[in-house]
Coordinates of C-alpha atoms in Angstrom, one line a residue:
M246 CA -16.3 -33.0 86.7
V247 CA -17.9 -30.0 88.4
R248 CA -18.2 -30.1 91.9
P249 CA -19.6 -26.7 93.5
A250 CA -19.6 -28.4 96.3
D251 CA -16.1 -29.7 97.0
P252 CA -14.8 -27.6 99.6
D253 CA -10.4 -26.7 98.9
F254 CA -11.4 -26.8 94.5
S255 CA -13.8 -25.0 92.2
V256 CA -13.7 -25.4 88.2
G257 CA -14.0 -21.3 86.2
I258 CA -16.9 -21.0 83.8
N259 CA -17.5 -17.2 83.2
A260 CA -21.3 -17.7 82.3
L261 CA -20.4 -14.0 80.6
E262 CA -17.3 -14.7 78.7
G263 CA -17.9 -15.3 75.0
N264 CA -16.8 -18.4 72.5
G265 CA -15.9 -16.2 69.6
H266 CA -18.2 -18.2 67.3
N267 CA -22.0 -16.9 68.7
D268 CA -23.8 -13.4 68.7
R269 CA -22.9 -12.3 72.3
F270 CA -26.2 -9.8 73.0
V271 CA -28.6 -13.3 72.2
E272 CA -27.0 -15.1 74.7
I273 CA -26.8 -12.6 77.5
A274 CA -30.8 -11.9 76.5
E275 CA -31.2 -15.1 77.6
F276 CA -29.0 -15.7 80.7
A277 CA -30.9 -12.3 81.9
Q278 CA -33.9 -13.5 81.1
I279 CA -32.7 -16.4 83.4
L280 CA -31.9 -14.9 86.3
K281 CA -35.4 -12.4 86.0
D282 CA -37.2 -15.3 86.3
R283 CA -34.5 -17.2 89.0
W284 CA -34.6 -14.5 91.0
H285 CA -38.5 -13.5 90.8
L286 CA -37.7 -10.1 89.5
E287 CA -41.1 -9.7 87.0
S288 CA -43.5 -7.9 89.3
F289 CA -40.4 -4.8 89.3
G290 CA -41.4 -3.7 86.4
A291 CA -39.7 -3.0 82.6
R292 CA -36.6 -0.7 84.8
T293 CA -35.6 -3.4 86.6
D294 CA -35.0 -6.1 83.5
E295 CA -33.3 -3.4 81.6
V296 CA -31.0 -2.4 84.2
L297 CA -30.2 -6.5 84.3
R298 CA -30.0 -6.7 80.4
N299 CA -27.5 -3.6 79.6
A300 CA -26.0 -4.3 83.5
L301 CA -24.5 -8.1 82.1
Y302 CA -23.6 -6.9 79.0
V303 CA -21.2 -4.3 80.1
L304 CA -19.9 -6.6 82.4
A305 CA -19.7 -8.7 79.1
E306 CA -17.1 -6.4 76.9
N307 CA -15.2 -5.6 79.7
D308 CA -14.4 -9.3 80.2
L309 CA -15.8 -8.9 84.2
T310 CA -18.4 -11.7 85.5
L311 CA -21.6 -11.6 87.4
V312 CA -19.1 -10.9 91.1
E313 CA -18.6 -7.1 89.2
L314 CA -22.5 -6.5 89.0
A315 CA -23.2 -4.8 92.1
P316 CA -20.1 -2.5 92.2
L317 CA -20.8 -1.8 88.5
L318 CA -24.2 -0.3 89.5
A319 CA -23.8 0.9 92.6
N320 CA -20.4 2.5 92.2
A321 CA -20.3 5.8 89.5
E322 CA -16.7 5.9 88.7
F323 CA -16.1 2.1 87.8
R324 CA -18.8 2.2 86.0
A325 CA -17.9 5.0 83.5
R326 CA -15.0 3.3 83.4
C327 CA -16.7 -0.4 82.0
V328 CA -19.2 1.6 80.0
S329 CA -16.5 4.2 78.0
R330 CA -15.0 0.7 76.4
V331 CA -18.6 -0.7 75.2
A332 CA -18.5 -0.8 71.8
N333 CA -22.5 -0.8 71.8
A334 CA -24.0 2.6 71.2
E335 CA -27.6 1.7 72.7
I336 CA -26.1 -0.2 75.3
R337 CA -23.5 3.4 76.6
E338 CA -26.6 5.7 75.9
Y339 CA -28.8 4.1 78.1
F340 CA -26.2 4.4 81.2
E341 CA -24.8 8.0 80.4
S342 CA -28.3 9.4 78.8
R343 CA -30.2 7.5 80.8
Y344 CA -28.9 5.6 84.0
D345 CA -25.7 8.3 85.0
R346 CA -28.4 11.5 84.8
A347 CA -30.9 9.3 87.3
S348 CA -30.7 10.8 91.0
E349 CA -28.9 8.0 93.3
A350 CA -32.5 7.4 94.9
M351 CA -33.8 6.4 91.7
Q352 CA -30.9 4.6 90.6
R353 CA -31.7 3.1 94.0
V354 CA -35.2 2.1 93.1
I355 CA -33.8 0.1 89.7
A356 CA -31.3 -1.2 90.8
E357 CA -31.8 -2.1 94.8
P358 CA -33.6 -5.7 93.0
V359 CA -30.9 -6.6 91.3
L360 CA -28.9 -6.1 94.1
N361 CA -30.2 -7.7 96.6
K362 CA -30.8 -10.2 94.0
V363 CA -27.0 -10.8 93.6
S364 CA -25.6 -10.0 96.4
R365 CA -26.7 -12.9 98.3
F366 CA -26.3 -15.1 95.5
I367 CA -22.5 -14.2 94.8
S368 CA -22.3 -14.6 98.6
D369 CA -22.2 -17.9 98.2
V370 CA -18.2 -19.3 97.8
K371 CA -19.8 -22.1 96.0
F372 CA -21.0 -20.2 92.9
R373 CA -18.8 -16.7 93.3
H374 CA -15.4 -19.1 92.9
L375 CA -17.3 -21.0 90.1
L376 CA -19.2 -17.9 88.3
G377 CA -16.5 -15.4 89.5
Q378 CA -13.5 -16.2 87.3
Q379 CA -12.5 -14.2 84.6
H380 CA -11.4 -16.7 82.3
S381 CA -13.1 -19.9 82.6
T382 CA -11.2 -23.0 83.3
V383 CA -13.3 -25.7 81.1
S384 CA -14.0 -24.7 77.7
L385 CA -17.7 -26.3 76.9
G386 CA -17.0 -25.5 73.1
A387 CA -13.9 -26.9 73.2
A388 CA -15.0 -29.8 75.7
L389 CA -17.9 -30.6 72.5
D390 CA -15.1 -30.6 69.9
A391 CA -12.7 -32.9 72.0
K392 CA -15.4 -35.4 72.7
C393 CA -15.3 -34.9 76.5
W394 CA -18.0 -36.2 79.1
I395 CA -18.7 -32.9 81.0
I396 CA -20.4 -33.5 84.7
L397 CA -21.6 -31.1 86.6
D398 CA -22.5 -32.2 90.4
C399 CA -25.2 -30.1 91.7
D400 CA -26.9 -31.4 94.2
K401 CA -29.3 -29.1 95.7
G402 CA -29.8 -31.1 99.3
R403 CA -26.0 -29.9 99.2
L404 CA -26.1 -26.1 98.1
G405 CA -29.6 -24.6 98.2
D406 CA -32.4 -23.5 95.6
D407 CA -29.5 -21.4 93.8
A408 CA -27.5 -24.5 92.6
L409 CA -31.9 -24.0 90.1
T410 CA -30.2 -20.9 89.3
F411 CA -26.6 -22.0 88.5
C412 CA -27.7 -25.6 86.5
S413 CA -29.6 -23.2 84.4
L414 CA -26.5 -21.0 83.4
F415 CA -25.2 -24.0 82.6
L416 CA -27.8 -25.1 80.2
A417 CA -27.9 -22.6 78.5
K418 CA -23.8 -22.0 77.9
A419 CA -24.5 -25.9 77.2
K420 CA -26.5 -25.0 74.4
H421 CA -24.6 -22.1 73.3
A422 CA -21.3 -24.5 73.0
F423 CA -23.6 -26.9 71.0
F424 CA -24.8 -24.8 69.0
S425 CA -21.9 -23.5 67.2
R426 CA -19.5 -26.6 67.6
R427 CA -17.5 -26.7 64.8
L428 CA -17.5 -30.4 64.2
R429 CA -20.9 -32.5 63.5
D430 CA -19.8 -36.0 65.8
L431 CA -22.9 -37.2 68.1
F432 CA -23.5 -35.0 71.4
S433 CA -25.5 -36.1 74.2
L434 CA -26.8 -34.0 77.2
Y435 CA -28.3 -35.9 80.1
A436 CA -29.7 -34.3 82.7
D437 CA -31.8 -35.8 86.1
E438 CA -34.8 -33.6 87.4
V439 CA -34.6 -31.3 84.3
Q440 CA -38.6 -30.4 85.3
N441 CA -36.3 -28.1 87.7
L442 CA -34.3 -26.3 85.0
V443 CA -37.4 -25.6 82.3
S444 CA -39.7 -23.1 83.7
Y445 CA -36.9 -20.9 83.6
G446 CA -36.5 -20.2 80.1
A447 CA -32.9 -22.4 80.2
G448 CA -34.1 -22.9 76.5
L449 CA -34.5 -27.3 76.3
E450 CA -37.6 -26.2 74.1
T451 CA -34.8 -25.4 71.8
L452 CA -32.5 -27.9 72.7
L453 CA -35.4 -30.3 72.2
A454 CA -36.7 -28.8 68.9
E455 CA -33.1 -28.9 66.9
V456 CA -30.8 -31.5 68.9
R457 CA -31.8 -34.2 65.8
K458 CA -30.9 -31.4 63.2
R459 CA -27.1 -31.1 64.9
A460 CA -26.2 -35.1 65.5
G461 CA -27.4 -35.0 69.0
A462 CA -29.2 -36.1 71.4
V463 CA -31.1 -35.1 74.7
V464 CA -31.7 -38.0 77.9
T465 CA -33.9 -36.1 80.8
A466 CA -35.5 -37.7 84.0
N467 CA -37.9 -37.2 85.7
Q468 CA -40.7 -38.7 87.3
Y469 CA -44.2 -38.1 85.1
L470 CA -44.4 -35.7 81.6
A471 CA -47.4 -32.9 83.3
Q472 CA -44.2 -31.7 85.0
Y473 CA -42.8 -30.3 82.1
P474 CA -44.9 -26.9 80.8
A475 CA -46.8 -26.7 77.2
D476 CA -44.0 -26.1 75.1
V477 CA -41.5 -28.7 76.1
Q478 CA -44.5 -31.3 75.7
A479 CA -44.3 -30.9 72.5
A480 CA -41.1 -30.9 72.0
I481 CA -40.7 -33.9 73.2
L482 CA -44.2 -35.9 71.9
S483 CA -43.1 -34.4 67.7
V484 CA -40.1 -37.0 67.9
G485 CA -40.9 -40.1 65.7
S486 CA -39.3 -42.6 68.1
F487 CA -40.5 -43.9 71.3
G488 CA -39.3 -46.4 74.5
F489 CA -41.3 -46.1 76.8
F490 CA -39.9 -47.3 80.7
Q491 CA -42.7 -48.5 83.6
L492 CA -45.5 -45.0 83.2
S493 CA -47.4 -43.6 85.9
G494 CA -51.6 -44.0 84.8
P495 CA -51.7 -40.9 83.5
D496 CA -49.0 -41.4 80.6
A497 CA -49.5 -44.4 79.9
Q498 CA -53.1 -43.9 78.8
Q499 CA -51.0 -40.9 76.9
A500 CA -48.9 -43.2 75.2
A501 CA -51.0 -45.9 74.3
T502 CA -52.8 -43.6 72.3
M503 CA -50.5 -42.4 71.2
L504 CA -49.6 -45.8 70.1
D505 CA -52.7 -46.7 68.9
G506 CA -52.5 -50.1 71.5
G507 CA -55.9 -49.1 73.4
K508 CA -56.5 -50.0 77.3
S509 CA -54.6 -52.9 77.1
L510 CA -51.3 -51.4 76.5
A511 CA -51.8 -48.2 78.8
E512 CA -52.4 -51.2 81.6
R513 CA -48.8 -52.8 80.2
L514 CA -47.3 -49.3 80.0
K515 CA -48.1 -48.5 83.8
N516 CA -46.9 -52.6 84.7
L517 CA -43.8 -53.1 82.6
P518 CA -41.3 -54.6 84.6
R519 CA -37.7 -53.6 85.3
R520 CA -34.8 -52.9 82.3
H521 CA -38.2 -54.3 80.0
L522 CA -39.9 -51.2 77.4
V523 CA -42.5 -50.5 74.4
V524 CA -40.5 -49.4 71.5
K525 CA -42.1 -48.1 68.5
T526 CA -39.3 -46.6 65.8
V527 CA -41.0 -43.9 62.6
H528 CA -42.1 -47.2 60.6
E529 CA -42.4 -49.7 62.9
P530 CA -46.1 -50.7 64.8
W531 CA -44.7 -51.2 69.0
R532 CA -43.1 -54.2 70.3
E533 CA -41.9 -54.9 73.5
A534 CA -37.7 -55.1 74.0
L535 CA -35.7 -56.5 77.2
V536 CA -32.8 -53.9 78.0
P537 CA -29.9 -56.5 78.9
F538 CA -28.2 -56.0 81.9
I539 CA -25.2 -54.5 82.1
E540 CA -22.1 -55.4 85.0
E541 CA -21.3 -52.2 87.1
P542 CA -17.9 -51.8 86.8
D543 CA -15.8 -51.9 90.2
I544 CA -13.8 -48.5 90.0
D545 CA -13.2 -46.2 92.0
P546 CA -14.6 -42.9 90.7
N547 CA -12.8 -40.9 93.3
D548 CA -9.5 -41.3 91.4
L549 CA -10.7 -39.5 87.9
Y550 CA -11.9 -36.9 90.0
R551 CA -9.4 -36.2 91.3
R552 CA -6.7 -36.6 87.7
A553 CA -9.9 -34.1 86.2
R554 CA -9.8 -31.8 89.2
A555 CA -6.0 -31.3 89.0
R556 CA -6.8 -30.4 85.4
W557 CA -9.0 -28.4 85.1
A558 CA -10.1 -26.8 88.7
R559 CA -8.2 -24.2 91.1
P560 CA -7.4 -23.8 94.6
R561 CA -10.1 -21.8 96.7
Q562 CA -7.4 -19.0 98.4
E563 CA -6.1 -18.1 94.8
I564 CA -9.4 -17.5 92.7
E565 CA -11.0 -15.6 96.2
Q566 CA -7.4 -13.6 96.0
E567 CA -7.7 -13.3 92.3
I568 CA -11.2 -11.9 92.7
R569 CA -10.9 -9.7 95.9
A570 CA -8.3 -8.1 93.7
R571 CA -10.5 -6.9 91.0
R572 CA -13.4 -5.8 94.0
N573 CA -11.2 -3.3 95.0
V574 CA -10.2 -1.9 91.8
A575 CA -13.8 -1.1 91.7
R576 CA -14.0 0.7 94.9
P577 CA -14.9 4.2 95.1
N578 CA -12.3 7.2 95.4
Q579 CA -10.0 5.0 94.0
P580 CA -8.6 6.7 90.8
E581 CA -4.9 5.1 90.8
A582 CA -6.3 1.8 90.6
L583 CA -8.9 2.6 88.1
N584 CA -5.8 4.2 86.0
D585 CA -4.4 0.4 86.2
W586 CA -6.9 -1.4 85.6
E587 CA -7.2 -3.0 81.5

């Protein structure tokens, strides 16, 4: 269970860590797009977009994290050390021939929007400790292959707006793990209030379109269909089987039209009792069904969380010490530390 609000322990999920199967450049480009959208960097132009994408790639190639994004862009010595380890010639050329040759003033113009946003994001220890561990304590791919449940508790009221940024990164990471998994057992994704994620390029529309081909299912919850952008709506409505519980007026009308049920079906959809739904499978006409009553088990979920935390989380104090050690290496005028860092 991933619970960022835990005051004492944190799971580690390094968004930049490769899984050995996917094209790292594709993943990094998607993460850069998510951060660009979440941090509203569109107005700063292509140069800021380019430096963010290339910087994330350099960090990934050096097995570093988002925590090192600021020192990478601000510290020439540390940046040179990291860039020298990058195999991609285009990325190296960008920093060596363009970014490093720009004046310090121009570098600040290019990088300052990114530095401002990432500083705010990682200043919150909840996300710094989640994303700042070099090696993830939870492998999403291994968890999927082992048929584990992964529960992400991101209460926006307790975590603030940055919770949505992390959730978007997590969803993108889970999507790549799903597409690269070795097994083809049924995988189900449950997401509440998912409309907060789909507007920011987390790739849900791709997942919805491809999930059926790979033994997957997506269950989302939100208030009404119009909360989704057009591409996500199209992906949802392209499925062959539908189950409609009580709907709002506009959604009930749209569903009734799809099912050729007319005004009477629209009224029924707006007034369905609890546990009642209208079902339409591929080759069968629609019908009303009743979901069986399921008793809630009388168990203490805190015991499960404590056991999961003991296995997959680390003490925050230990994580912070590790991050500070890496930050000391990245400080200017630290040649000995740079030579020791491998």
